[in-house]
mmCIF file of C-alpha atoms and ligand atoms in Angstrom:
data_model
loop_
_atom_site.group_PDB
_atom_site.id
_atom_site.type_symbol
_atom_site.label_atom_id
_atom_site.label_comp_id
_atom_site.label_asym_id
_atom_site.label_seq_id
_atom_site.Cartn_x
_atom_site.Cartn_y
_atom_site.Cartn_z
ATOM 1 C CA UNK A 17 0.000 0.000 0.000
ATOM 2 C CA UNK A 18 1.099 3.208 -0.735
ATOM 3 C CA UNK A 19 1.448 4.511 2.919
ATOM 4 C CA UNK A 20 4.674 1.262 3.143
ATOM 5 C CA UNK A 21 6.839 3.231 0.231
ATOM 6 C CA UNK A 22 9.854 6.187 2.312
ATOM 7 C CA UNK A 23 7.395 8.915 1.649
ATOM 8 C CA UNK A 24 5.416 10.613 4.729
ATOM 9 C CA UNK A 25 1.872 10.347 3.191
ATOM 10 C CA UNK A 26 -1.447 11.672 4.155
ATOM 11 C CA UNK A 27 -1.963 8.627 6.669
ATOM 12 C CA UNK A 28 1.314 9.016 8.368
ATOM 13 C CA UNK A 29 -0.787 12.462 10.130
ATOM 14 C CA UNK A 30 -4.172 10.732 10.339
ATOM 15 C CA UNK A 31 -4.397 9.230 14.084
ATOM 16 C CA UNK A 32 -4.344 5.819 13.367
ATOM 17 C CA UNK A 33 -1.955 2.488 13.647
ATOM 18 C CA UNK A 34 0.334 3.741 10.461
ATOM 19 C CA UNK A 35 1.009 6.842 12.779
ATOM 20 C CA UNK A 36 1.805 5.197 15.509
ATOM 21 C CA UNK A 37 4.315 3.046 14.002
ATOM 22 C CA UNK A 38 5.835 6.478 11.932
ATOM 23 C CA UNK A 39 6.453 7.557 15.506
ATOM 24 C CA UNK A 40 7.826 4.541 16.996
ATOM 25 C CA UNK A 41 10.632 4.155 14.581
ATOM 26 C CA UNK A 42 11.209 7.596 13.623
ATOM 27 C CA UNK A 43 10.410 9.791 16.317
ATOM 28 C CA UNK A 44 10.867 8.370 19.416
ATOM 29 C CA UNK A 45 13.786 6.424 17.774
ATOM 30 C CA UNK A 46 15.505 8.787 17.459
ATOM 31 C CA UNK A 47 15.170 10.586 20.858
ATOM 32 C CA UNK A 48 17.796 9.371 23.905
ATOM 33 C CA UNK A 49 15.427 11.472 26.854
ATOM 34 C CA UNK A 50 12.036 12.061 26.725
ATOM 35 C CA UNK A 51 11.033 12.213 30.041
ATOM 36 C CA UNK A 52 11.987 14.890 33.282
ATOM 37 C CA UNK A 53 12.437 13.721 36.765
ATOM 38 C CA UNK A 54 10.609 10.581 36.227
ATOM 39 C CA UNK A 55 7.459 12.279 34.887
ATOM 40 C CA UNK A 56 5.720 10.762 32.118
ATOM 41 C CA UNK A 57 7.333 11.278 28.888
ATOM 42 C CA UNK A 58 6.564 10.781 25.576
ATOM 43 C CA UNK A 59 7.300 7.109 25.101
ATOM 44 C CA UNK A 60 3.957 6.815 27.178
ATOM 45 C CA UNK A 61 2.352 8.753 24.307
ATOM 46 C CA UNK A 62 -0.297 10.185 26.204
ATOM 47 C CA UNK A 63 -2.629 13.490 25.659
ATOM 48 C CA UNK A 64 0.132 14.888 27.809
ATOM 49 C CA UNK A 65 3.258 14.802 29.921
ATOM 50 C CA UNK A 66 4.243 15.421 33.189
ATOM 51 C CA UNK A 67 7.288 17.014 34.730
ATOM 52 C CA UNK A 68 7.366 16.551 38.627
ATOM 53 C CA UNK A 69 8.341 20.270 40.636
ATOM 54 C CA UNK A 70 8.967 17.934 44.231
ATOM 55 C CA UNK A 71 7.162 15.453 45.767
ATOM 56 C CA UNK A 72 3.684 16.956 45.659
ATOM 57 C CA UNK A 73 3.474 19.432 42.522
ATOM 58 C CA UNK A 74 3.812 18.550 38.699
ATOM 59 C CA UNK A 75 3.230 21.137 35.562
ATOM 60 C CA UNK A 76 1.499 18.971 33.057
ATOM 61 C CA UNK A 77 2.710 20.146 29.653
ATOM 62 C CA UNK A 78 1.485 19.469 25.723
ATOM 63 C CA UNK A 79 1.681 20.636 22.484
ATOM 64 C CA UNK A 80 -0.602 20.912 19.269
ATOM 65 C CA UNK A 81 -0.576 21.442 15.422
ATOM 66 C CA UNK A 82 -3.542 22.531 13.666
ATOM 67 C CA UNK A 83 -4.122 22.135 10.328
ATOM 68 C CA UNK A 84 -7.781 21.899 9.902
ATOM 69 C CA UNK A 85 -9.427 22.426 6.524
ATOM 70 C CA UNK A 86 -11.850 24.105 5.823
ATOM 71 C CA UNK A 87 -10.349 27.212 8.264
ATOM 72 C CA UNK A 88 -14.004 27.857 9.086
ATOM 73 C CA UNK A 89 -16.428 24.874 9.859
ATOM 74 C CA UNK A 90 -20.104 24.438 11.288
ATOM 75 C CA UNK A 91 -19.506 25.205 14.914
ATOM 76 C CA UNK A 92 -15.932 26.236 14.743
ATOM 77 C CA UNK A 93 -13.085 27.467 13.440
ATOM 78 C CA UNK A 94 -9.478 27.060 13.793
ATOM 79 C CA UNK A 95 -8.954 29.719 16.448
ATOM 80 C CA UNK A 96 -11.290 27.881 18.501
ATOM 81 C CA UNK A 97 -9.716 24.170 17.735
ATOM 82 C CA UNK A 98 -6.315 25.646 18.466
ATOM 83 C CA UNK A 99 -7.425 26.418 22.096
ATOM 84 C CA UNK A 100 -9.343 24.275 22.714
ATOM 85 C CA UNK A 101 -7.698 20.858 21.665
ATOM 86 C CA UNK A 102 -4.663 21.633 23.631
ATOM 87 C CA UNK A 103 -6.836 22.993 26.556
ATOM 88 C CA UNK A 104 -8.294 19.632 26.298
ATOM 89 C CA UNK A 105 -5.181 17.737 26.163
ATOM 90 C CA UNK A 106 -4.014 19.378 29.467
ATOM 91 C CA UNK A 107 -7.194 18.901 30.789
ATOM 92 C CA UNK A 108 -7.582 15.203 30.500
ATOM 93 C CA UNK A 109 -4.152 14.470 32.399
ATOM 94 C CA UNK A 110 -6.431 15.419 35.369
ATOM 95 C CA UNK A 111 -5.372 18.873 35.868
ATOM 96 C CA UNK A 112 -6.850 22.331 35.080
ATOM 97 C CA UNK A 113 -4.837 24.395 32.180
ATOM 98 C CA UNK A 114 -4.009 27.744 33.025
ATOM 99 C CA UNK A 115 -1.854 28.548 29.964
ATOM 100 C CA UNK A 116 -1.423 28.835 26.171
ATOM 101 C CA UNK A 117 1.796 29.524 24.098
ATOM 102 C CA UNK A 118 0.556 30.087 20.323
ATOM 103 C CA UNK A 119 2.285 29.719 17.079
ATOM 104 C CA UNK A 120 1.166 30.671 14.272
ATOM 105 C CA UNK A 121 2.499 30.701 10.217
ATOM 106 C CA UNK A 122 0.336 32.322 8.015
ATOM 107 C CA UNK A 123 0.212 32.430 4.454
ATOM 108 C CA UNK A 124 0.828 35.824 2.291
ATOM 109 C CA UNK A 125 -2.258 37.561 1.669
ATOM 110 C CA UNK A 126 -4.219 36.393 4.357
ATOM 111 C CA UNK A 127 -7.406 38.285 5.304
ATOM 112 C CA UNK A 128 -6.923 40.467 8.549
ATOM 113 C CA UNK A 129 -10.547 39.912 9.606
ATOM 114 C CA UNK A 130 -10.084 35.872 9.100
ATOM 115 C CA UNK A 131 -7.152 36.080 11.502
ATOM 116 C CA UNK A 132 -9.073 38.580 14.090
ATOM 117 C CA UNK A 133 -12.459 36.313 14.230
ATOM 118 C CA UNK A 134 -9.573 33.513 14.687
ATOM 119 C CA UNK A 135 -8.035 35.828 17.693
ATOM 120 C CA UNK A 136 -11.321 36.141 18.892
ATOM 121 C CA UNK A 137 -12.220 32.407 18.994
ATOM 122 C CA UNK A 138 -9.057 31.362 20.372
ATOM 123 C CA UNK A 139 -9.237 33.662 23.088
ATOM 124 C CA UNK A 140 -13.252 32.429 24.165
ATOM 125 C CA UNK A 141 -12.153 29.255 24.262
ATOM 126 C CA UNK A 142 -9.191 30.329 26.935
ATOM 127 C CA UNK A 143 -12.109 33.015 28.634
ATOM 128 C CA UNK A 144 -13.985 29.464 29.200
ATOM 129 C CA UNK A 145 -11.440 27.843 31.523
ATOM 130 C CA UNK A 146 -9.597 31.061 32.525
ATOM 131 C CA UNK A 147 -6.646 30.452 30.931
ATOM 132 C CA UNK A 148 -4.002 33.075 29.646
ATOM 133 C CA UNK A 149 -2.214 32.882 26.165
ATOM 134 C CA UNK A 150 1.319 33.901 27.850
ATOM 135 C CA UNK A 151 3.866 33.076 24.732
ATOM 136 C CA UNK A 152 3.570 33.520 21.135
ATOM 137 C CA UNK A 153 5.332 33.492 17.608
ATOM 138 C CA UNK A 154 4.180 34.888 13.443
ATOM 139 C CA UNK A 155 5.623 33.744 10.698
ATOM 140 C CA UNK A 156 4.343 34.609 7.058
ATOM 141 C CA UNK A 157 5.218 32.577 3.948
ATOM 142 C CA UNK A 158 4.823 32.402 0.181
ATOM 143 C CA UNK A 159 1.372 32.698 -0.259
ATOM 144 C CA UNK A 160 1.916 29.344 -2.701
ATOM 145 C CA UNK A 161 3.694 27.139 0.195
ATOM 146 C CA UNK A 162 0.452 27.428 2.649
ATOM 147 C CA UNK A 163 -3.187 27.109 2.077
ATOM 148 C CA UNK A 164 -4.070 29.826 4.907
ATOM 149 C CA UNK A 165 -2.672 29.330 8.436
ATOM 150 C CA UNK A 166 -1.278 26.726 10.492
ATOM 151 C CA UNK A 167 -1.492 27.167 14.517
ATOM 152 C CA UNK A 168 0.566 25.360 16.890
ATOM 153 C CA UNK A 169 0.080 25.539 20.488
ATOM 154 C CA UNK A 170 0.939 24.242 23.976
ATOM 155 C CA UNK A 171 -1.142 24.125 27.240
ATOM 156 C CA UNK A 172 0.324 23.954 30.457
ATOM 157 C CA UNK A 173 -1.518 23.140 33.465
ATOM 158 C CA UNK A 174 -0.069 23.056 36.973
ATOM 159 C CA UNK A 175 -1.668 20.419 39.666
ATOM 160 C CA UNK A 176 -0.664 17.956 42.672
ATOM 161 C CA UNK A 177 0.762 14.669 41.751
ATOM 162 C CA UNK A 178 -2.383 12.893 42.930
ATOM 163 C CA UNK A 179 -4.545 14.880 40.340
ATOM 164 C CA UNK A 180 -2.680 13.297 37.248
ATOM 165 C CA UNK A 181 -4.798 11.103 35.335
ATOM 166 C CA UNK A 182 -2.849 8.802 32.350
ATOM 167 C CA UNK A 183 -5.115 6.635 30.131
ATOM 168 C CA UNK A 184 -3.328 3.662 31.410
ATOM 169 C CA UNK A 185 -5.016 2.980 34.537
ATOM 170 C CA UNK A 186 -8.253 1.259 33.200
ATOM 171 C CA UNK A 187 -9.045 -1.865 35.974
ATOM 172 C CA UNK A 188 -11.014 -4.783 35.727
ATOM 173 C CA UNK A 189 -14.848 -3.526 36.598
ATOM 174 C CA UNK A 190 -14.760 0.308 36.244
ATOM 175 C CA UNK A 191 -17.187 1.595 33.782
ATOM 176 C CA UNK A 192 -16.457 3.403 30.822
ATOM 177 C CA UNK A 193 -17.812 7.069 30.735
ATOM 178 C CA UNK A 194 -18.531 9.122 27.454
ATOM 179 C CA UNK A 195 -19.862 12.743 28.240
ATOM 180 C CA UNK A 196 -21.331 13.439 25.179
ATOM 181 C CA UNK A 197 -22.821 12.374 21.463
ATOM 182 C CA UNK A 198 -20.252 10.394 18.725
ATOM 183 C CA UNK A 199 -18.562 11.897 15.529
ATOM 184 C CA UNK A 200 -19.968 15.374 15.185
ATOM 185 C CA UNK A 201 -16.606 16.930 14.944
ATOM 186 C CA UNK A 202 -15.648 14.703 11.839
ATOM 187 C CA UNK A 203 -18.781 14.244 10.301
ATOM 188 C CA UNK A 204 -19.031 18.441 10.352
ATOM 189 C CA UNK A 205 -15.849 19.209 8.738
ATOM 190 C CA UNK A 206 -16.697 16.029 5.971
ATOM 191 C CA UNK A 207 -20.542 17.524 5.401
ATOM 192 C CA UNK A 208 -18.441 21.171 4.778
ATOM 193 C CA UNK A 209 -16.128 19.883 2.666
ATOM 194 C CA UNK A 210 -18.191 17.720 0.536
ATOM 195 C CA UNK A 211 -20.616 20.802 0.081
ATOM 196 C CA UNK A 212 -23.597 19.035 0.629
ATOM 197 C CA UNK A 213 -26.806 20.988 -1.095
ATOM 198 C CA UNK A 214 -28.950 21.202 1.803
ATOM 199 C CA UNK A 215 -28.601 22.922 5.235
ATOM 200 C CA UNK A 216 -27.165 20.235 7.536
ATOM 201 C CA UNK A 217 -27.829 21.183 11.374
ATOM 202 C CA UNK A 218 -24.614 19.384 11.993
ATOM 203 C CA UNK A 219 -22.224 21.179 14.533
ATOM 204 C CA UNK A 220 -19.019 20.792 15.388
ATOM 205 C CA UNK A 221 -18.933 19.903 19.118
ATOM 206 C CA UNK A 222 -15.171 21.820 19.466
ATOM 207 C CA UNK A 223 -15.192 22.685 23.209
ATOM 208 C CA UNK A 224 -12.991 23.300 26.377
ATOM 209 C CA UNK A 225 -13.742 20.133 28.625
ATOM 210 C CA UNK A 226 -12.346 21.026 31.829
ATOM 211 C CA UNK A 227 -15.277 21.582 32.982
ATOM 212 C CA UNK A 228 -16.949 18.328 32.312
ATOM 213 C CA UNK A 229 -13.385 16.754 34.307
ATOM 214 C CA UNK A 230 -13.730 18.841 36.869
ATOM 215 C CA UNK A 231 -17.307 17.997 37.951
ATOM 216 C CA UNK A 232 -16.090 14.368 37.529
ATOM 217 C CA UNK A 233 -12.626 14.392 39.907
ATOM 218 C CA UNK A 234 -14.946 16.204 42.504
ATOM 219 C CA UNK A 235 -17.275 13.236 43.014
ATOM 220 C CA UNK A 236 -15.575 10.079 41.535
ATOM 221 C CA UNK A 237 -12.641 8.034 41.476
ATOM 222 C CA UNK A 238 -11.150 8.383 37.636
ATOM 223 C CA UNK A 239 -8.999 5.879 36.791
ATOM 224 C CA UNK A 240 -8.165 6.974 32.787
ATOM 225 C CA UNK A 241 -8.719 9.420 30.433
ATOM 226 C CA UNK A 242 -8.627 10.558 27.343
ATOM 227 C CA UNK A 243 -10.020 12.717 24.626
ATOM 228 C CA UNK A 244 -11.014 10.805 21.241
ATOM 229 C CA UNK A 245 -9.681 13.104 18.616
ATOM 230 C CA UNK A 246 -8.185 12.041 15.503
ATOM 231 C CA UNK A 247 -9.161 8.126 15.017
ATOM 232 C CA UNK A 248 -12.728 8.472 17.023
ATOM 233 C CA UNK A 249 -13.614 6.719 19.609
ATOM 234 C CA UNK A 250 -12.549 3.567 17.757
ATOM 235 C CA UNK A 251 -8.712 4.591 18.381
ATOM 236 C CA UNK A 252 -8.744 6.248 21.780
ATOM 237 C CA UNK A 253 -10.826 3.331 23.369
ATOM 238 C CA UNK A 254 -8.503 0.885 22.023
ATOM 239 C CA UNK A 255 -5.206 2.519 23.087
ATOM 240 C CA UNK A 256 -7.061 2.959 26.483
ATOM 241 C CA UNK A 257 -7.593 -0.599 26.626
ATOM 242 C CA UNK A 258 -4.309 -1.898 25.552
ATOM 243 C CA UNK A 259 -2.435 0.615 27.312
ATOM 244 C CA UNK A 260 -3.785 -1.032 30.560
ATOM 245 C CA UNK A 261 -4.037 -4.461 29.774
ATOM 246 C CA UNK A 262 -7.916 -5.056 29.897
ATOM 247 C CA UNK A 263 -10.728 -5.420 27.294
ATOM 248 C CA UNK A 264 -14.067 -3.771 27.685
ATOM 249 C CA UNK A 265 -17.240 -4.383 26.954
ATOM 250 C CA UNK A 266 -19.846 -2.139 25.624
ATOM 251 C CA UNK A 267 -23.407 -1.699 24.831
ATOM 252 C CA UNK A 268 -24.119 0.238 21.688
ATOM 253 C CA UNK A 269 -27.798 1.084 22.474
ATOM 254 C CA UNK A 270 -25.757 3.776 25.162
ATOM 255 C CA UNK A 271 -23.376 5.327 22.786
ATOM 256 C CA UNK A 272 -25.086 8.302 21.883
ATOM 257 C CA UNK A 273 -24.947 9.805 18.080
ATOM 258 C CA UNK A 274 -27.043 12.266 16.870
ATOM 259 C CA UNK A 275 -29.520 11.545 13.881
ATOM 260 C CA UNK A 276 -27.406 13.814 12.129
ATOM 261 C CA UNK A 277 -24.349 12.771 12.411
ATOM 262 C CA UNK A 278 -26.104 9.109 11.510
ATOM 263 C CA UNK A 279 -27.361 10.515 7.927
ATOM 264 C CA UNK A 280 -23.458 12.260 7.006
ATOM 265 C CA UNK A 281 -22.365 8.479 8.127
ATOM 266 C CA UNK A 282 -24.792 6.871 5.633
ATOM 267 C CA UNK A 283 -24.306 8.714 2.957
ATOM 268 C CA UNK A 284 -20.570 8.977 2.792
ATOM 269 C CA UNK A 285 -19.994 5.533 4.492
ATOM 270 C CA UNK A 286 -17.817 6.660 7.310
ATOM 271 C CA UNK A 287 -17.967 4.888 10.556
ATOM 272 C CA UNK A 288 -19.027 7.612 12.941
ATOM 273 C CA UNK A 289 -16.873 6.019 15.812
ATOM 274 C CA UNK A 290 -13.366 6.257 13.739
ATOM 275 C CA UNK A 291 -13.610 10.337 13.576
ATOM 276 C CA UNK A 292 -12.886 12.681 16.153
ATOM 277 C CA UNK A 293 -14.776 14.419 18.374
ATOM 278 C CA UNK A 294 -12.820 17.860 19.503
ATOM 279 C CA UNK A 295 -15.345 18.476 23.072
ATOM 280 C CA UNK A 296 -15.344 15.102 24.286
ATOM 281 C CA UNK A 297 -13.745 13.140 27.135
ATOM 282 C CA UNK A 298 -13.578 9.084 27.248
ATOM 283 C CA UNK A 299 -13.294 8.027 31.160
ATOM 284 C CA UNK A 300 -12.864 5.212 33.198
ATOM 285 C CA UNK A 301 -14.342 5.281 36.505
ATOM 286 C CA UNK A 302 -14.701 3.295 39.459
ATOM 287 C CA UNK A 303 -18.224 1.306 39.098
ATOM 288 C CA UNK A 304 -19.048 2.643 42.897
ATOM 289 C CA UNK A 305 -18.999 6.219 42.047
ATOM 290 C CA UNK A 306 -19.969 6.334 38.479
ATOM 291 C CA UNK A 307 -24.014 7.225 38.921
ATOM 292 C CA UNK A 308 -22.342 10.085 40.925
ATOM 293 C CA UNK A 309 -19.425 11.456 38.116
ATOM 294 C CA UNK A 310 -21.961 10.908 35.155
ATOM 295 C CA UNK A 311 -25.069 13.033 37.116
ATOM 296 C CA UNK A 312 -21.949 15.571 37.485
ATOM 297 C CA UNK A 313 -21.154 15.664 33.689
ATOM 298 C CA UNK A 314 -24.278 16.286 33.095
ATOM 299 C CA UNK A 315 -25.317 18.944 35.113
ATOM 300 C CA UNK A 316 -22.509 21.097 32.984
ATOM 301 C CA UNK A 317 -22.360 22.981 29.879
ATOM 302 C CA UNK A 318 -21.100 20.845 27.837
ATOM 303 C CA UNK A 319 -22.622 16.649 29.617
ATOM 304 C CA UNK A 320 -26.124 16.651 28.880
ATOM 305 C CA UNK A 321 -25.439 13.876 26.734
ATOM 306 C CA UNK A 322 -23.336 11.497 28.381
ATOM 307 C CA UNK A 323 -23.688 8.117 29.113
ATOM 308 C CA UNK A 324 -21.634 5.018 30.686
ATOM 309 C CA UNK A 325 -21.539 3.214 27.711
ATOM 310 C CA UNK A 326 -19.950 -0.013 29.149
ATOM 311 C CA UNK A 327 -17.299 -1.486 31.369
ATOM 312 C CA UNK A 328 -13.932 -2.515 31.686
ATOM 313 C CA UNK A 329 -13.144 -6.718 31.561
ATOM 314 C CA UNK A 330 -10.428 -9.129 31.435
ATOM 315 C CA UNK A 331 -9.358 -10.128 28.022
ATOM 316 C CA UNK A 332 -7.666 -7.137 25.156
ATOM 317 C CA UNK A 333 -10.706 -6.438 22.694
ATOM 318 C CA UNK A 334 -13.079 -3.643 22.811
ATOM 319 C CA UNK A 335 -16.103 -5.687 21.719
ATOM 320 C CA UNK A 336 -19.915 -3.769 21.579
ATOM 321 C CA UNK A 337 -22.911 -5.576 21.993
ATOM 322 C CA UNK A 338 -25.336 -4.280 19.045
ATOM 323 C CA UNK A 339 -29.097 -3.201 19.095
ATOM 324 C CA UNK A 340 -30.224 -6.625 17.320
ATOM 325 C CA UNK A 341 -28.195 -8.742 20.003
ATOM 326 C CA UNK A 342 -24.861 -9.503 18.279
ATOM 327 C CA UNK A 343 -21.382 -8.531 19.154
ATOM 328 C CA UNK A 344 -19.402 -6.465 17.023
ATOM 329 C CA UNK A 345 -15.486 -5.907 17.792
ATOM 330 C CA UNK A 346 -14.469 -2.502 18.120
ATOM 331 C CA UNK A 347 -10.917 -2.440 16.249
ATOM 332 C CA UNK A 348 -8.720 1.189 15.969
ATOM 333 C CA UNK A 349 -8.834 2.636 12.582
ATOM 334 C CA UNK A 350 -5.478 2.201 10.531
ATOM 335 C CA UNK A 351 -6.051 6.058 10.239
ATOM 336 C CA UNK A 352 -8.729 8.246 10.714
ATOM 337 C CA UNK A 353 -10.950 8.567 7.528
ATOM 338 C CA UNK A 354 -11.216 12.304 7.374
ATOM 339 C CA UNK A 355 -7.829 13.867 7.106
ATOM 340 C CA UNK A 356 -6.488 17.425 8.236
ATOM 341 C CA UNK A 357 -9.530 17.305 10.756
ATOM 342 C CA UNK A 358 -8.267 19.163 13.594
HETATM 343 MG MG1 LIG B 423 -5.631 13.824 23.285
#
């Protein structure tokens, strides 16, 4: 297949399997030390890493390319992705962000008023989880090397060592948390793109989530997280699983997906669970205090929706008992179907 040829393609960005093996052998190949006093690094590939201060304190740090086409989408835009998916990052290690560096490389010719609404989405994503954009960098090229503007940013979040959340700690029994509906960020960008003739009411769901985790950590006992960006649910529930050893099973009749997001799926004949959701947060929590984190989520802004949506077992597969009774195994995409999403 073409992606096996020595030529980063398409795929090699696209959240799946083929990335993960480009950054096994290339990336962290190549690195001697990825990881500070013992915090988590990046050979743990996880939304985030961790640098411990002393024994109690640890600045959670991550870092974020966007590259999202079209610049403005149903629901969003690429100021508002830029926060918020690093925000989000930070967020689901288990601690709060409280800062933003932003970089951004802008093509020639540019609209000023694109980049201001982008300014301004960027910074009410930050206004929703008081955070502060504290660093920054421009860079304009050739108008003909860059189809509009690429953003890269990092979050930092500072928290006690107790707060940090990996999505490596899924146990035997916990149940599996979802706060909110399946696919709308990919299916919006795809019905965008594809320029459908009729007036979809298809959003994006790009959001800060802290405040869906926070509600959670106050009442319940997390035990992983993540957020299931590029790759769906599909990928982050399967790296969630394998990273901690167990399988899980769950029941498809709870995974909520909007009608909506059902008819883009249909027509274009993308599986709704292998494309990412940008406002989302995938938790495992312990069974005894999961009525209490999911009534939590949903008394937020962003939780109405959520739902446990299964639970954690022995075994490695992520296998979903269907509406008609079957079983259908959950595998991770080999790359998310919808690229430059995010
Ligand atoms: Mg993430």
């Amino acid at each position: 297949m073409a992606y096996n040829d020595d030529k980063i393609n398409m795929v090699h960005g696209a959240g799946g399997e083929v990335m993960q093996d480009m950054i096994g052998d290339i990336i962290l190949g190549n690195l001697s030390k990825t990881s500070v006093n013992g915090g988590i690094g990046l050979e743990a590939l996880d939304d985030g890493a961790t640098i411990p201060l002393d024994d109690d304190h640890v600045v959670v740090t991550t870092v974020d390319s966007h590259t999202v086409q079209p610049l403005f989408f149903p629901g969003g835009d690429i100021g508002r992705i830029s926060a918020a998916g690093t925000l989000n990052d930070v967020s689901v290690m288990g601690v709060k962000p409280v800062a933003l560096t932003n970089a951004m490389v802008i093509s020639e010719g540019f609209p000023r008023s694109d980049l201001d609404t982008i300014m301004k989405s960027m910074n009410e994503a930050c206004e929703e989880v008081d955070a502060a954009i504290i660093s920054g960098d421009t860079k304009v090229i050739d108008q003909d090397k860059l189809d509009g503007i690429i953003i890269s940013t990092s979050g930092i979040g500072i928290g006690k060592k107790e707060d940090i959340v990996t999505d490596a700690g899924l146990e035997v029994g916990d149940k599996v948390i979802i706060t909110g509906s399946v696919g709308d960020h990919g299916m919006a960008i795809m019905s965008k793109r594809e320029g459908f003739g009729y007036d979809t009411e298809l959003k994006s769901d790009v959001a800060p989530v802290w405040s869906m985790v926070e509600a959670a950590k106050k009442v319940g006992t997390l035990t992983a997280m993540k957020d299931p960006t590029r790759g769906g649910i599909a990928n982050a529930l399967n790296e969630m699983a394998n990273k901690s050893g167990v399988g899980m099973l769950l029941d498809e009749e709870k995974i909520p997906i909007k009608d909506a997001v059902n008819a883009v799926s249909e027509m274009l004949g993308i599986d709704p669970f292998e494309v990412a959701n940008e406002g989302k947060v995938i938790m495992g929590v312990k069974a005894d205090t999961a009525e209490d984190v999911l009534d939590a989520i949903q008394k937020t802004k962003y939780g109405k929706d959520a739902q446990i949506i299964g639970e954690v077992t022995e075994g490695k597969h992520v296998i979903m008992e269907t509406v008609i009774g079957g079983e259908r195994l959950i595998e991770p995409p080999m790359a998310d179907p919808v690229p430059r999403v995010c």
